mmCIF file of C-alpha atoms and ligand atoms in Angstrom:
data_model
loop_
_atom_site.group_PDB
_atom_site.id
_atom_site.type_symbol
_atom_site.label_atom_id
_atom_site.label_comp_id
_atom_site.label_asym_id
_atom_site.label_seq_id
_atom_site.Cartn_x
_atom_site.Cartn_y
_atom_site.Cartn_z
ATOM 1 C CA UNK A 3 0.125 0.095 0.074
ATOM 2 C CA UNK A 4 1.156 3.488 -0.827
ATOM 3 C CA UNK A 5 0.931 6.739 1.241
ATOM 4 C CA UNK A 6 2.455 10.054 1.763
ATOM 5 C CA UNK A 7 3.327 11.977 4.757
ATOM 6 C CA UNK A 8 5.074 15.331 5.653
ATOM 7 C CA UNK A 9 7.646 14.702 8.189
ATOM 8 C CA UNK A 10 11.370 15.351 9.375
ATOM 9 C CA UNK A 11 14.131 12.786 9.483
ATOM 10 C CA UNK A 12 15.258 12.386 13.129
ATOM 11 C CA UNK A 13 17.512 9.389 12.943
ATOM 12 C CA UNK A 14 19.476 7.515 10.257
ATOM 13 C CA UNK A 15 21.087 4.075 10.541
ATOM 14 C CA UNK A 16 23.544 3.375 7.426
ATOM 15 C CA UNK A 17 23.005 -0.169 5.978
ATOM 16 C CA UNK A 18 24.869 -1.617 3.204
ATOM 17 C CA UNK A 19 27.029 0.599 0.925
ATOM 18 C CA UNK A 20 24.427 3.379 0.061
ATOM 19 C CA UNK A 21 21.260 2.612 1.879
ATOM 20 C CA UNK A 22 19.913 3.925 5.045
ATOM 21 C CA UNK A 23 16.925 3.192 7.436
ATOM 22 C CA UNK A 24 15.488 6.461 8.608
ATOM 23 C CA UNK A 25 13.070 7.487 11.322
ATOM 24 C CA UNK A 26 10.585 10.192 10.564
ATOM 25 C CA UNK A 27 8.581 12.346 12.934
ATOM 26 C CA UNK A 28 5.247 12.998 11.219
ATOM 27 C CA UNK A 29 1.996 14.561 12.630
ATOM 28 C CA UNK A 30 0.590 11.104 13.119
ATOM 29 C CA UNK A 31 3.755 9.454 14.896
ATOM 30 C CA UNK A 32 7.051 7.939 14.344
ATOM 31 C CA UNK A 33 7.492 6.179 11.218
ATOM 32 C CA UNK A 34 10.470 3.715 10.191
ATOM 33 C CA UNK A 35 11.382 3.436 6.595
ATOM 34 C CA UNK A 36 14.044 2.034 4.219
ATOM 35 C CA UNK A 37 15.638 4.455 1.917
ATOM 36 C CA UNK A 38 17.411 2.609 -0.778
ATOM 37 C CA UNK A 39 20.226 4.294 -2.456
ATOM 38 C CA UNK A 40 19.927 7.323 -0.368
ATOM 39 C CA UNK A 41 23.822 7.778 0.488
ATOM 40 C CA UNK A 42 24.659 7.980 -3.142
ATOM 41 C CA UNK A 43 26.364 11.424 -3.810
ATOM 42 C CA UNK A 44 23.834 13.351 -5.976
ATOM 43 C CA UNK A 45 21.163 10.486 -5.660
ATOM 44 C CA UNK A 46 17.439 11.411 -5.962
ATOM 45 C CA UNK A 47 16.727 10.727 -2.439
ATOM 46 C CA UNK A 48 20.182 11.851 -0.878
ATOM 47 C CA UNK A 49 19.170 15.307 0.367
ATOM 48 C CA UNK A 50 15.531 14.766 1.083
ATOM 49 C CA UNK A 51 16.213 11.696 3.401
ATOM 50 C CA UNK A 52 19.111 13.120 5.348
ATOM 51 C CA UNK A 53 18.965 14.065 8.959
ATOM 52 C CA UNK A 54 16.910 17.175 9.714
ATOM 53 C CA UNK A 55 15.259 17.333 6.150
ATOM 54 C CA UNK A 56 11.622 18.147 6.587
ATOM 55 C CA UNK A 57 10.357 16.433 3.349
ATOM 56 C CA UNK A 58 7.084 15.178 1.814
ATOM 57 C CA UNK A 59 7.588 11.438 1.505
ATOM 58 C CA UNK A 60 6.179 8.920 -0.626
ATOM 59 C CA UNK A 61 6.016 5.534 1.279
ATOM 60 C CA UNK A 62 5.094 1.859 0.298
ATOM 61 C CA UNK A 63 4.538 -0.418 3.262
ATOM 62 C CA UNK A 64 6.387 -3.644 3.533
ATOM 63 C CA UNK A 65 6.375 -6.567 5.812
ATOM 64 C CA UNK A 66 8.424 -4.924 8.665
ATOM 65 C CA UNK A 67 8.921 -1.216 7.716
ATOM 66 C CA UNK A 68 8.054 1.144 4.801
ATOM 67 C CA UNK A 69 10.104 1.895 1.786
ATOM 68 C CA UNK A 70 10.705 5.545 0.732
ATOM 69 C CA UNK A 71 9.641 5.467 -2.867
ATOM 70 C CA UNK A 72 10.075 9.240 -3.301
ATOM 71 C CA UNK A 73 10.730 12.404 -1.224
ATOM 72 C CA UNK A 74 10.633 16.053 -1.841
ATOM 73 C CA UNK A 75 12.537 18.230 0.345
ATOM 74 C CA UNK A 76 10.698 21.489 1.869
ATOM 75 C CA UNK A 77 13.431 22.577 4.442
ATOM 76 C CA UNK A 78 16.662 21.151 5.351
ATOM 77 C CA UNK A 79 18.000 23.506 8.092
ATOM 78 C CA UNK A 80 21.275 23.684 6.193
ATOM 79 C CA UNK A 81 22.652 26.780 8.489
ATOM 80 C CA UNK A 82 22.517 24.100 11.335
ATOM 81 C CA UNK A 83 24.592 21.956 9.447
ATOM 82 C CA UNK A 84 27.389 24.243 8.987
ATOM 83 C CA UNK A 85 28.000 24.807 12.846
ATOM 84 C CA UNK A 86 29.026 21.843 14.882
ATOM 85 C CA UNK A 87 27.582 22.932 18.225
ATOM 86 C CA UNK A 88 24.154 23.537 16.805
ATOM 87 C CA UNK A 89 24.095 20.696 14.758
ATOM 88 C CA UNK A 90 24.958 18.414 17.822
ATOM 89 C CA UNK A 91 22.199 20.080 19.729
ATOM 90 C CA UNK A 92 19.591 19.592 17.041
ATOM 91 C CA UNK A 93 20.638 15.674 16.829
ATOM 92 C CA UNK A 94 20.115 15.577 20.702
ATOM 93 C CA UNK A 95 16.716 16.931 20.153
ATOM 94 C CA UNK A 96 16.188 14.433 17.580
ATOM 95 C CA UNK A 97 17.306 11.504 19.909
ATOM 96 C CA UNK A 98 14.757 12.746 22.565
ATOM 97 C CA UNK A 99 12.062 12.592 19.907
ATOM 98 C CA UNK A 100 13.071 9.198 19.163
ATOM 99 C CA UNK A 101 12.409 8.107 22.908
ATOM 100 C CA UNK A 102 9.355 10.407 23.582
ATOM 101 C CA UNK A 103 7.187 10.632 20.524
ATOM 102 C CA UNK A 104 4.613 8.000 20.033
ATOM 103 C CA UNK A 105 4.147 5.576 17.191
ATOM 104 C CA UNK A 106 0.839 5.666 15.314
ATOM 105 C CA UNK A 107 -0.638 8.253 17.421
ATOM 106 C CA UNK A 108 -1.060 12.120 17.155
ATOM 107 C CA UNK A 109 2.324 13.463 17.338
ATOM 108 C CA UNK A 110 1.769 16.867 16.003
ATOM 109 C CA UNK A 111 2.750 18.943 19.043
ATOM 110 C CA UNK A 112 6.001 17.188 19.257
ATOM 111 C CA UNK A 113 6.604 17.931 15.628
ATOM 112 C CA UNK A 114 5.836 21.423 15.973
ATOM 113 C CA UNK A 115 7.984 21.982 19.078
ATOM 114 C CA UNK A 116 10.997 20.374 17.043
ATOM 115 C CA UNK A 117 10.357 22.424 14.081
ATOM 116 C CA UNK A 118 10.042 25.629 16.033
ATOM 117 C CA UNK A 119 13.215 24.925 17.870
ATOM 118 C CA UNK A 120 15.162 24.196 14.765
ATOM 119 C CA UNK A 121 13.840 27.441 13.046
ATOM 120 C CA UNK A 122 15.247 29.495 15.863
ATOM 121 C CA UNK A 123 18.475 27.742 15.782
ATOM 122 C CA UNK A 124 18.927 27.836 11.929
ATOM 123 C CA UNK A 125 17.973 31.592 12.069
ATOM 124 C CA UNK A 126 19.806 32.498 15.015
ATOM 125 C CA UNK A 127 16.724 33.896 16.616
ATOM 126 C CA UNK A 128 17.272 32.625 20.051
ATOM 127 C CA UNK A 129 20.448 31.413 21.987
ATOM 128 C CA UNK A 130 21.117 27.743 22.208
ATOM 129 C CA UNK A 131 20.902 27.581 25.797
ATOM 130 C CA UNK A 132 17.364 28.914 25.792
ATOM 131 C CA UNK A 133 16.153 26.831 22.939
ATOM 132 C CA UNK A 134 17.523 23.764 24.699
ATOM 133 C CA UNK A 135 15.898 24.419 28.073
ATOM 134 C CA UNK A 136 12.651 25.128 26.406
ATOM 135 C CA UNK A 137 12.889 22.048 24.240
ATOM 136 C CA UNK A 138 13.800 19.801 27.351
ATOM 137 C CA UNK A 139 11.081 20.977 29.443
ATOM 138 C CA UNK A 140 8.284 21.212 26.796
ATOM 139 C CA UNK A 141 9.131 17.755 25.274
ATOM 140 C CA UNK A 142 9.200 15.968 28.729
ATOM 141 C CA UNK A 143 5.901 17.845 29.519
ATOM 142 C CA UNK A 144 4.449 16.617 26.242
ATOM 143 C CA UNK A 145 5.402 12.988 27.043
ATOM 144 C CA UNK A 146 3.657 13.067 30.506
ATOM 145 C CA UNK A 147 6.297 14.562 32.554
ATOM 146 C CA UNK A 148 5.021 18.148 33.209
ATOM 147 C CA UNK A 149 6.644 19.525 36.324
ATOM 148 C CA UNK A 150 4.157 21.012 38.969
ATOM 149 C CA UNK A 151 5.411 24.436 39.298
ATOM 150 C CA UNK A 152 2.379 26.317 40.130
ATOM 151 C CA UNK A 153 2.608 26.829 43.812
ATOM 152 C CA UNK A 154 5.013 25.740 46.418
ATOM 153 C CA UNK A 155 4.405 21.977 47.217
ATOM 154 C CA UNK A 156 4.123 22.660 51.091
ATOM 155 C CA UNK A 157 2.122 26.131 51.498
ATOM 156 C CA UNK A 158 0.862 26.630 47.873
ATOM 157 C CA UNK A 159 2.418 30.105 47.619
ATOM 158 C CA UNK A 160 3.339 31.093 44.091
ATOM 159 C CA UNK A 161 6.178 33.268 44.986
ATOM 160 C CA UNK A 162 9.334 32.971 47.086
ATOM 161 C CA UNK A 163 11.445 35.720 49.110
ATOM 162 C CA UNK A 164 14.672 33.697 48.521
ATOM 163 C CA UNK A 165 16.046 30.626 46.932
ATOM 164 C CA UNK A 166 14.169 27.380 46.645
ATOM 165 C CA UNK A 167 14.267 23.652 46.419
ATOM 166 C CA UNK A 168 13.412 21.834 43.344
ATOM 167 C CA UNK A 169 13.145 18.100 43.183
ATOM 168 C CA UNK A 170 13.356 16.958 39.445
ATOM 169 C CA UNK A 171 12.212 13.263 40.141
ATOM 170 C CA UNK A 172 9.183 14.361 42.239
ATOM 171 C CA UNK A 173 8.671 17.524 39.885
ATOM 172 C CA UNK A 174 7.699 19.978 42.564
ATOM 173 C CA UNK A 175 9.435 22.862 44.360
ATOM 174 C CA UNK A 176 9.504 24.152 48.074
ATOM 175 C CA UNK A 177 9.617 27.986 48.637
ATOM 176 C CA UNK A 178 12.271 29.520 50.965
ATOM 177 C CA UNK A 179 9.842 29.720 53.853
ATOM 178 C CA UNK A 180 8.978 26.129 53.835
ATOM 179 C CA UNK A 181 12.475 24.660 53.465
ATOM 180 C CA UNK A 182 13.162 24.085 57.284
ATOM 181 C CA UNK A 183 9.556 22.304 57.404
ATOM 182 C CA UNK A 184 10.272 20.437 54.498
ATOM 183 C CA UNK A 185 13.940 19.396 55.573
ATOM 184 C CA UNK A 186 15.281 20.784 52.193
ATOM 185 C CA UNK A 187 18.257 22.752 51.110
ATOM 186 C CA UNK A 188 17.732 25.476 48.586
ATOM 187 C CA UNK A 189 19.319 24.430 45.135
ATOM 188 C CA UNK A 190 17.941 27.125 42.747
ATOM 189 C CA UNK A 191 17.195 30.686 42.670
ATOM 190 C CA UNK A 192 13.380 31.206 42.448
ATOM 191 C CA UNK A 193 13.888 33.143 39.016
ATOM 192 C CA UNK A 194 14.616 29.651 37.455
ATOM 193 C CA UNK A 195 11.278 28.181 38.904
ATOM 194 C CA UNK A 196 9.376 31.234 37.250
ATOM 195 C CA UNK A 197 11.301 30.504 34.038
ATOM 196 C CA UNK A 198 10.198 26.937 34.121
ATOM 197 C CA UNK A 199 6.592 27.890 34.846
ATOM 198 C CA UNK A 200 6.554 30.404 31.939
ATOM 199 C CA UNK A 201 8.340 27.630 29.626
ATOM 200 C CA UNK A 202 5.782 24.866 30.435
ATOM 201 C CA UNK A 203 2.630 26.753 30.888
ATOM 202 C CA UNK A 204 2.661 29.054 27.986
ATOM 203 C CA UNK A 205 1.479 28.659 24.221
ATOM 204 C CA UNK A 206 4.386 27.399 22.342
ATOM 205 C CA UNK A 207 5.096 30.574 20.443
ATOM 206 C CA UNK A 208 5.474 32.602 23.812
ATOM 207 C CA UNK A 209 7.477 29.909 25.570
ATOM 208 C CA UNK A 210 10.754 31.465 24.479
ATOM 209 C CA UNK A 211 10.086 34.909 25.569
ATOM 210 C CA UNK A 212 11.671 35.065 29.268
ATOM 211 C CA UNK A 213 14.933 36.641 30.160
ATOM 212 C CA UNK A 214 17.208 35.640 33.013
ATOM 213 C CA UNK A 215 20.650 36.840 34.404
ATOM 214 C CA UNK A 216 23.762 35.076 33.509
ATOM 215 C CA UNK A 217 23.797 33.304 36.733
ATOM 216 C CA UNK A 218 20.127 32.005 36.621
ATOM 217 C CA UNK A 219 20.863 31.050 32.900
ATOM 218 C CA UNK A 220 23.253 28.550 33.901
ATOM 219 C CA UNK A 221 21.056 27.182 36.681
ATOM 220 C CA UNK A 222 17.939 26.857 34.196
ATOM 221 C CA UNK A 223 20.221 24.859 31.834
ATOM 222 C CA UNK A 224 21.275 22.668 34.829
ATOM 223 C CA UNK A 225 17.650 22.093 35.940
ATOM 224 C CA UNK A 226 16.279 21.308 32.547
ATOM 225 C CA UNK A 227 19.000 18.679 31.793
ATOM 226 C CA UNK A 228 18.648 17.235 35.169
ATOM 227 C CA UNK A 229 14.910 16.939 34.503
ATOM 228 C CA UNK A 230 15.373 15.014 31.475
ATOM 229 C CA UNK A 231 17.945 12.449 32.933
ATOM 230 C CA UNK A 232 15.716 12.057 35.914
ATOM 231 C CA UNK A 233 12.894 10.755 33.873
ATOM 232 C CA UNK A 234 14.302 9.286 30.782
ATOM 233 C CA UNK A 235 15.224 5.574 31.116
ATOM 234 C CA UNK A 236 18.468 6.039 29.457
ATOM 235 C CA UNK A 237 21.191 8.764 28.959
ATOM 236 C CA UNK A 238 21.104 10.228 25.510
ATOM 237 C CA UNK A 239 24.409 9.801 23.980
ATOM 238 C CA UNK A 240 23.997 12.776 21.880
ATOM 239 C CA UNK A 241 23.930 15.030 25.066
ATOM 240 C CA UNK A 242 27.427 13.898 26.118
ATOM 241 C CA UNK A 243 28.661 14.845 22.495
ATOM 242 C CA UNK A 244 26.879 18.381 22.712
ATOM 243 C CA UNK A 245 28.369 18.994 26.048
ATOM 244 C CA UNK A 246 31.849 17.898 24.996
ATOM 245 C CA UNK A 247 31.939 20.066 21.895
ATOM 246 C CA UNK A 248 29.925 23.014 23.165
HETATM 247 ZN ZN1 ZN B 303 6.132 27.201 50.775
#
């Protein structure tokens, strides 16, 4: 049976001399497809089935997976390709999608999140640290791990006079007034909790519009990364690589 789908290539495994098996993120879930001859220089499928290519795919279903019969590239995010740190970050986003996005279920919000983040990186419209933290927190939220950052988990207050405690595994926070009662030691400035709240509770297009001091920025980067690692069953190899070359 033949079908068509718009989607982005989020993973590739090279097989044989010139073929690859690719994973696509489409609005209706992850799809695995065989792309014959797609590693041939100048081949018909070479660009449109490469990592980060957003293409219209023509697929035919086989016994175990689809085969790409044709693909027309619509966006390849080529500026990301030319910067090693951005490319490493984009591949990390893709690895997270591979673990978090569903198969054969509505994935349109995962796809919008990934496409938005790639547009921002490609156009240099937002700094990488911010795109990374928003991507991490929102992708985990979409996958069912939204942190409860509304009010303090002890008194319910939405504000805090001083530094707070955030527990990545429990996904809750404790305000400065309740630290002693909760037997906790502050580990983040409150501004970071406010940024997480904005990031996960706003609409996608507003999620990137917050500012932080240099110090709080580092703390948000630490929090969002710890958050991913606390809930994901494995450590993404691409994250180590990104942190190494950054
Ligand atoms: Zn409190």
